[in-house]
mmCIF file of C-alpha atoms and ligand atoms in Angstrom:
data_model
loop_
_atom_site.group_PDB
_atom_site.id
_atom_site.type_symbol
_atom_site.label_atom_id
_atom_site.label_comp_id
_atom_site.label_asym_id
_atom_site.label_seq_id
_atom_site.Cartn_x
_atom_site.Cartn_y
_atom_site.Cartn_z
ATOM 1 C CA MET A 549 240.120 200.501 29.943
ATOM 2 C CA THR A 550 241.696 200.255 33.395
ATOM 3 C CA THR A 551 241.393 196.820 34.933
ATOM 4 C CA PHE A 552 241.072 196.219 38.655
ATOM 5 C CA THR A 553 240.829 193.292 41.047
ATOM 6 C CA LYS A 554 237.118 192.731 41.461
ATOM 7 C CA GLY A 555 236.158 191.690 44.988
ATOM 8 C CA VAL A 556 238.282 191.719 48.108
ATOM 9 C CA THR A 557 242.096 191.508 48.039
ATOM 10 C CA PRO A 558 243.210 189.307 50.962
ATOM 11 C CA SER A 559 245.292 191.028 53.640
ATOM 12 C CA THR A 560 249.035 190.366 53.417
ATOM 13 C CA GLU A 561 249.085 189.889 57.199
ATOM 14 C CA LYS A 562 249.660 186.292 58.325
ATOM 15 C CA TYR A 563 247.044 186.213 61.084
ATOM 16 C CA ASP A 564 247.346 183.460 63.710
ATOM 17 C CA GLY A 565 243.833 182.148 64.328
ATOM 18 C CA SER A 566 244.905 179.341 66.676
ATOM 19 C CA SER A 567 243.274 180.905 69.725
ATOM 20 C CA LEU A 568 240.186 182.367 68.044
ATOM 21 C CA ARG A 569 236.692 181.275 69.039
ATOM 22 C CA VAL A 570 234.298 181.624 66.122
ATOM 23 C CA LEU A 571 230.512 181.296 65.916
ATOM 24 C CA ILE A 572 228.852 180.549 62.587
ATOM 25 C CA VAL A 573 225.063 181.025 62.504
ATOM 26 C CA HIS A 574 223.564 179.788 59.234
ATOM 27 C CA THR A 575 220.090 179.366 57.804
ATOM 28 C CA ARG A 576 218.330 176.248 56.507
ATOM 29 C CA TRP A 577 216.686 178.115 53.592
ATOM 30 C CA ASN A 578 218.368 177.233 50.218
ATOM 31 C CA TYR A 579 220.377 174.756 52.263
ATOM 32 C CA GLU A 580 222.683 173.270 49.608
ATOM 33 C CA ILE A 581 223.953 176.766 48.773
ATOM 34 C CA VAL A 582 224.287 177.745 52.437
ATOM 35 C CA GLU A 583 226.139 174.517 53.170
ATOM 36 C CA ALA A 584 228.738 175.297 50.471
ATOM 37 C CA LEU A 585 229.243 178.793 51.898
ATOM 38 C CA VAL A 586 229.672 177.440 55.442
ATOM 39 C CA ARG A 587 232.187 174.885 54.143
ATOM 40 C CA GLY A 588 234.123 177.595 52.298
ATOM 41 C CA ALA A 589 234.381 179.751 55.414
ATOM 42 C CA THR A 590 235.248 176.864 57.751
ATOM 43 C CA GLU A 591 237.872 175.278 55.498
ATOM 44 C CA THR A 592 239.520 178.660 54.867
ATOM 45 C CA MET A 593 239.759 179.487 58.580
ATOM 46 C CA THR A 594 241.214 176.104 59.532
ATOM 47 C CA SER A 595 243.556 175.590 56.571
ATOM 48 C CA GLU A 596 244.833 179.142 56.024
ATOM 49 C CA TYR A 597 244.773 180.552 59.575
ATOM 50 C CA ASN A 598 245.067 177.586 61.985
ATOM 51 C CA VAL A 599 241.682 178.176 63.558
ATOM 52 C CA LYS A 600 240.932 175.008 65.527
ATOM 53 C CA ALA A 601 237.854 173.113 64.309
ATOM 54 C CA GLU A 602 236.817 172.611 67.937
ATOM 55 C CA ASN A 603 236.771 176.390 68.390
ATOM 56 C CA ILE A 604 234.239 176.899 65.602
ATOM 57 C CA SER A 605 230.667 176.660 66.926
ATOM 58 C CA VAL A 606 227.981 176.173 64.251
ATOM 59 C CA GLN A 607 224.293 176.863 64.894
ATOM 60 C CA SER A 608 221.394 176.944 62.427
ATOM 61 C CA VAL A 609 218.144 178.919 62.249
ATOM 62 C CA SER A 610 215.191 178.710 59.897
ATOM 63 C CA GLY A 611 215.771 181.731 57.678
ATOM 64 C CA SER A 612 217.808 184.908 57.303
ATOM 65 C CA TYR A 613 215.275 186.969 59.244
ATOM 66 C CA GLU A 614 216.213 184.970 62.378
ATOM 67 C CA LEU A 615 219.967 185.598 62.040
ATOM 68 C CA PRO A 616 220.260 188.866 64.047
ATOM 69 C CA PHE A 617 218.277 187.567 67.018
ATOM 70 C CA ALA A 618 220.155 184.257 67.031
ATOM 71 C CA ALA A 619 223.511 186.023 66.886
ATOM 72 C CA GLN A 620 222.484 188.358 69.708
ATOM 73 C CA SER A 621 221.263 185.596 72.009
ATOM 74 C CA LEU A 622 224.206 183.296 71.330
ATOM 75 C CA ILE A 623 226.709 186.110 71.977
ATOM 76 C CA LYS A 624 224.900 187.018 75.196
ATOM 77 C CA ALA A 625 224.781 183.382 76.349
ATOM 78 C CA SER A 626 228.462 182.876 75.575
ATOM 79 C CA LYS A 627 229.480 185.984 77.525
ATOM 80 C CA MET A 628 227.753 184.518 80.577
ATOM 81 C CA GLY A 629 230.112 181.572 80.253
ATOM 82 C CA THR A 630 233.879 181.751 80.114
ATOM 83 C CA GLN A 631 234.136 180.912 76.423
ATOM 84 C CA TRP A 632 232.813 183.811 74.423
ATOM 85 C CA PHE A 633 233.264 184.453 70.762
ATOM 86 C CA ASN A 634 235.872 186.683 69.170
ATOM 87 C CA VAL A 635 233.884 186.867 65.930
ATOM 88 C CA VAL A 636 230.593 185.698 64.417
ATOM 89 C CA ILE A 637 229.733 184.882 60.799
ATOM 90 C CA CYS A 638 226.037 185.047 59.831
ATOM 91 C CA ILE A 639 225.383 183.040 56.646
ATOM 92 C CA GLY A 640 222.151 182.977 54.639
ATOM 93 C CA VAL A 641 220.898 183.086 51.069
ATOM 94 C CA LEU A 642 218.059 185.390 50.066
ATOM 95 C CA ILE A 643 216.709 184.891 46.541
ATOM 96 C CA LYS A 644 214.236 187.420 45.120
ATOM 97 C CA GLY A 645 210.766 186.003 44.507
ATOM 98 C CA SER A 646 207.746 187.641 42.923
ATOM 99 C CA THR A 647 206.854 189.736 45.993
ATOM 100 C CA MET A 648 208.491 192.437 48.103
ATOM 101 C CA HIS A 649 209.335 189.879 50.850
ATOM 102 C CA PHE A 650 212.978 189.760 49.718
ATOM 103 C CA GLU A 651 213.483 193.525 50.059
ATOM 104 C CA TYR A 652 212.006 193.702 53.542
ATOM 105 C CA ILE A 653 214.020 190.754 54.838
ATOM 106 C CA ALA A 654 217.280 191.911 53.237
ATOM 107 C CA GLU A 655 217.000 195.386 54.751
ATOM 108 C CA ALA A 656 215.973 194.109 58.190
ATOM 109 C CA VAL A 657 218.732 191.491 58.309
ATOM 110 C CA SER A 658 221.559 193.787 57.250
ATOM 111 C CA GLN A 659 220.472 196.525 59.688
ATOM 112 C CA GLY A 660 219.885 193.954 62.435
ATOM 113 C CA ILE A 661 223.271 192.269 62.082
ATOM 114 C CA MET A 662 225.068 195.626 62.082
ATOM 115 C CA ARG A 663 223.169 196.703 65.231
ATOM 116 C CA VAL A 664 223.926 193.464 67.109
ATOM 117 C CA SER A 665 227.591 193.713 66.188
ATOM 118 C CA LEU A 666 227.973 197.327 67.346
ATOM 119 C CA ASP A 667 225.850 196.810 70.486
ATOM 120 C CA SER A 668 227.683 193.636 71.534
ATOM 121 C CA GLY A 669 231.185 194.769 70.583
ATOM 122 C CA VAL A 670 231.648 191.468 68.728
ATOM 123 C CA PRO A 671 232.436 191.735 65.004
ATOM 124 C CA ILE A 672 229.837 189.970 62.846
ATOM 125 C CA VAL A 673 230.702 189.135 59.243
ATOM 126 C CA PHE A 674 227.719 189.763 56.941
ATOM 127 C CA GLY A 675 227.536 186.497 55.008
ATOM 128 C CA VAL A 676 224.048 186.884 53.549
ATOM 129 C CA LEU A 677 223.782 186.596 49.774
ATOM 130 C CA THR A 678 220.979 188.782 48.386
ATOM 131 C CA CYS A 679 220.445 187.391 44.886
ATOM 132 C CA LEU A 680 218.017 188.200 42.108
ATOM 133 C CA ASP A 681 217.955 184.630 40.774
ATOM 134 C CA ASP A 682 219.123 181.079 41.521
ATOM 135 C CA GLU A 683 222.166 181.290 39.233
ATOM 136 C CA GLN A 684 223.549 184.320 41.088
ATOM 137 C CA ALA A 685 223.306 182.400 44.358
ATOM 138 C CA LEU A 686 224.888 179.231 42.961
ATOM 139 C CA GLU A 687 227.751 181.218 41.416
ATOM 140 C CA ARG A 688 228.530 183.022 44.670
ATOM 141 C CA ALA A 689 228.754 179.724 46.507
ATOM 142 C CA GLY A 690 231.135 178.349 43.881
ATOM 143 C CA LEU A 691 228.439 176.011 42.550
ATOM 144 C CA GLY A 692 227.464 177.676 39.268
ATOM 145 C CA ASN A 693 228.480 176.739 35.745
ATOM 146 C CA LYS A 694 230.187 180.021 34.907
ATOM 147 C CA GLU A 695 233.964 180.508 34.979
ATOM 148 C CA SER A 696 233.346 183.523 37.258
ATOM 149 C CA LYS A 697 232.020 181.329 40.074
ATOM 150 C CA HIS A 698 233.673 181.990 43.415
ATOM 151 C CA ASN A 699 232.719 180.771 46.885
ATOM 152 C CA HIS A 700 232.177 183.949 48.915
ATOM 153 C CA GLY A 701 232.418 181.833 52.072
ATOM 154 C CA ILE A 702 236.188 181.901 51.530
ATOM 155 C CA ASP A 703 236.211 185.711 51.726
ATOM 156 C CA TRP A 704 234.016 185.646 54.810
ATOM 157 C CA GLY A 705 236.342 183.196 56.547
ATOM 158 C CA ARG A 706 239.333 185.445 55.877
ATOM 159 C CA CYS A 707 237.404 188.508 57.029
ATOM 160 C CA ALA A 708 236.344 186.692 60.210
ATOM 161 C CA VAL A 709 239.929 185.821 61.160
ATOM 162 C CA GLU A 710 241.129 189.369 60.530
ATOM 163 C CA MET A 711 238.310 190.909 62.563
ATOM 164 C CA GLY A 712 238.590 188.246 65.250
ATOM 165 C CA VAL A 713 242.322 188.741 65.744
ATOM 166 C CA LYS A 714 241.874 192.516 65.858
ATOM 167 C CA ASN A 715 239.046 192.096 68.382
ATOM 168 C CA HIS A 716 240.893 189.511 70.486
ATOM 169 C CA LYS A 717 241.032 190.963 73.998
HETATM 170 O O1 INI B 1426 216.842 182.867 54.284
HETATM 171 C C1 INI B 1426 215.852 183.081 53.581
HETATM 172 N N1 INI B 1426 214.639 183.286 54.166
HETATM 173 C C2 INI B 1426 213.537 183.524 53.417
HETATM 174 N N2 INI B 1426 212.358 183.694 54.037
HETATM 175 C C3 INI B 1426 212.132 183.283 55.414
HETATM 176 C C4 INI B 1426 212.481 184.368 56.425
HETATM 177 O O2 INI B 1426 213.894 184.582 56.459
HETATM 178 C C5 INI B 1426 212.019 183.949 57.811
HETATM 179 O O3 INI B 1426 212.650 182.729 58.162
HETATM 180 C C6 INI B 1426 210.516 183.784 57.893
HETATM 181 O O4 INI B 1426 209.885 184.969 57.421
HETATM 182 C C7 INI B 1426 210.043 183.502 59.322
HETATM 183 O O5 INI B 1426 210.426 184.567 60.166
HETATM 184 C C8 INI B 1426 213.654 183.619 52.012
HETATM 185 N N3 INI B 1426 212.548 183.919 51.179
HETATM 186 O O6 INI B 1426 211.398 184.167 51.668
HETATM 187 O O7 INI B 1426 212.682 183.926 49.931
HETATM 188 C C9 INI B 1426 214.936 183.392 51.416
HETATM 189 O O8 INI B 1426 215.129 183.444 50.171
HETATM 190 N N4 INI B 1426 215.985 183.130 52.228
#
């Protein structure tokens, strides 16, 4: 059986993030999991790519459904000022319940984030976990009990620096 590297292979480029301005918008739903993802992204950007902590703005919203609007309004507000963002990371955790709520939110949020990114010209990293149970969410924030646990926030931080540097005008 052929084996392959599951998940993203980091770029070999040594991106310099020292002049990047990053916005992280995260939810307060499933907060302990979200907090671990935010930490993974932030620590990766500062330690691996020299992004300055003072250049990372962090804002929170109630739930994932609010992420696209918050990203849109914060990008718009920043463009009015001198400091606008090179890249945005939207972070949330959706966990399937016993109704269809999960499906509707997941679809709306992914479409909404893509639309805001293309309309604004600012890359937005899709950092919303869409999990079928608690264990899946914990694992993907590096908090589970399984060996396979991995904090996806790390991948999102790397992706943000790559997209931010490429978008840096
Ligand atoms: O971020 C989440 N929001 C959730 N719902 C709230 C939603 O995102 C909005 O905040 C709410 O509908 C108000 O607009 C979730 N669930 O319902 O399960 C969830 O798992 N994660």
